[in-house]
Coordinates of C-alpha atoms in Angstrom, one line a residue:
R1 CA 0.2 -0.2 0.3
F2 CA 1.3 3.8 -0.8
E3 CA -0.1 6.2 1.5
S4 CA -1.6 9.8 0.4
P5 CA -0.3 9.8 -3.2
E6 CA -0.2 13.8 -4.6
A7 CA -3.0 14.1 -6.9
A8 CA -1.6 14.6 -10.9
H9 CA -3.3 17.6 -12.0
V10 CA -5.4 19.9 -10.3
H11 CA -8.6 21.5 -12.5
G12 CA -9.7 25.0 -11.9
P13 CA -12.9 25.3 -11.5
A14 CA -14.1 26.8 -14.7
L15 CA -13.3 23.5 -16.1
G16 CA -16.5 21.9 -14.4
V17 CA -14.7 18.6 -13.8
P18 CA -14.4 17.8 -10.4
N19 CA -10.9 17.1 -8.7
W20 CA -10.7 13.5 -7.2
T21 CA -8.1 12.9 -4.5
R22 CA -7.2 9.1 -2.7
E23 CA -5.4 8.6 0.5
G24 CA -3.1 5.9 -0.9
C25 CA -3.7 2.7 -3.2
G26 CA -2.5 -1.2 -2.5
L27 CA 0.3 -3.4 -4.5
S28 CA -0.7 -6.5 -5.3
H29 CA 2.1 -7.2 -8.1
F30 CA 5.1 -6.4 -10.3
H31 CA 4.4 -7.3 -13.2
G32 CA 7.1 -9.6 -15.7
T33 CA 7.5 -11.8 -18.5
G34 CA 6.5 -15.0 -19.4
A35 CA 3.8 -15.2 -16.9
P36 CA 1.1 -17.6 -16.8
V37 CA -1.7 -15.1 -15.8
D38 CA -2.0 -12.5 -19.7
T39 CA -2.4 -10.0 -16.4
L40 CA 0.9 -10.7 -14.5
D41 CA 3.0 -10.4 -17.6
I42 CA 4.1 -6.9 -18.5
E43 CA 3.3 -7.3 -22.3
W44 CA -0.1 -7.5 -21.5
A45 CA -0.4 -4.9 -19.0
I46 CA 1.8 -2.5 -21.9
T47 CA -0.8 -3.4 -24.5
T48 CA -4.0 -3.4 -22.7
Y49 CA -3.2 0.2 -21.1
R50 CA -1.4 1.9 -23.9
T51 CA -4.3 4.4 -25.8
R52 CA -5.7 4.4 -22.0
M53 CA -2.2 6.1 -20.4
P54 CA -0.8 9.1 -21.3
H55 CA 1.9 8.6 -24.1
G56 CA 5.7 7.7 -22.1
S57 CA 3.9 5.3 -19.3
L58 CA 5.0 1.8 -18.4
P59 CA 2.5 -0.2 -16.2
V60 CA 4.8 -1.8 -14.0
A61 CA 2.7 -3.2 -11.5
A62 CA -1.3 -3.5 -10.6
D63 CA -2.8 -1.9 -7.8
G64 CA -5.0 -5.4 -6.5
S65 CA -8.2 -3.0 -7.6
G66 CA -8.2 -2.7 -11.6
G67 CA -5.8 0.2 -11.2
Q68 CA -2.2 0.0 -12.2
V69 CA 0.8 1.7 -11.0
C70 CA 3.0 3.2 -13.7
F71 CA 6.0 5.0 -14.4
V72 CA 5.8 8.3 -16.6
A73 CA 8.5 9.5 -18.7
D74 CA 5.7 12.1 -20.7
P75 CA 7.8 15.6 -21.4
S76 CA 4.5 17.1 -20.3
R77 CA 4.3 16.0 -16.3
R78 CA 6.3 15.3 -13.2
R79 CA 8.4 12.4 -14.3
G80 CA 7.8 9.3 -11.4
F81 CA 5.8 6.4 -11.0
Y82 CA 1.8 7.0 -10.9
R83 CA -0.6 5.0 -9.5
W84 CA -3.3 5.1 -12.2
D85 CA -7.5 5.0 -11.4
H86 CA -9.4 2.8 -13.5
E87 CA -12.3 4.1 -11.5
N88 CA -12.0 7.6 -12.6
E89 CA -10.6 7.1 -16.1
W90 CA -11.7 10.0 -18.2
D91 CA -14.4 9.4 -21.1
E92 CA -15.0 12.1 -23.3
E93 CA -18.7 11.2 -23.9
D94 CA -19.4 11.6 -20.1
C95 CA -17.9 15.2 -20.4
L96 CA -19.8 15.9 -22.9
V97 CA -22.9 15.0 -21.2
D98 CA -22.1 15.3 -18.0
V99 CA -20.5 19.2 -18.4
G100 CA -21.4 19.9 -22.1
Q101 CA -18.5 20.6 -23.2
E102 CA -15.7 18.4 -24.8
M103 CA -13.3 16.9 -22.8
P104 CA -10.1 19.6 -22.5
E105 CA -6.3 17.6 -22.5
A106 CA -5.8 18.4 -19.3
V107 CA -8.4 16.6 -18.2
K108 CA -8.1 13.1 -19.9
Y109 CA -5.5 12.2 -17.4
Q110 CA -7.0 12.9 -13.9
N111 CA -6.5 9.8 -12.6
L112 CA -3.3 9.6 -12.0
Y113 CA -1.7 9.9 -8.2
F114 CA 1.5 11.1 -8.0
I115 CA 4.0 8.2 -5.7
A116 CA 7.4 8.8 -6.1
D117 CA 10.2 10.4 -8.2
D118 CA 12.4 6.9 -8.6
F119 CA 11.7 3.3 -7.7
E120 CA 14.0 4.3 -4.5
G121 CA 11.1 6.1 -3.6
L122 CA 8.6 4.3 -4.4
L123 CA 9.8 1.5 -2.3
K124 CA 10.3 3.9 0.6
R125 CA 6.4 5.2 0.5
A126 CA 5.1 1.5 0.6
E127 CA 3.8 0.2 3.8
V128 CA 3.1 -3.6 4.2
L129 CA -0.4 -3.6 5.9
P130 CA -1.2 -7.3 8.3
D131 CA -3.9 -9.3 7.2
A132 CA -7.5 -8.5 8.2

């Protein structure tokens, strides 16, 4: 589990899109190669999330509930590890219906929450929770 990631984007009220925050995220497993199950394989993750994450993103782990931990090297944002929340994934049609305008580019990846600048920082932020 990673405690209190920072929101990657903060939207001004003029956009009419709510800002979401998260208190933390789980960590189920890191993706590998040659995995016996597709969802554990890094090639599967790259193919599955290629068009759903910003340019320069590499999904490296799953959070156990459908989200991903990814490394983002897109020059338009802070380089580092983020949680990508599939529950808050952008949908251009929903934006048009809910807000009455096309989704601004700045809002598309509002479901990214910064965790750490590098892998060492990612591990330092991790917290092992006891089984419930």
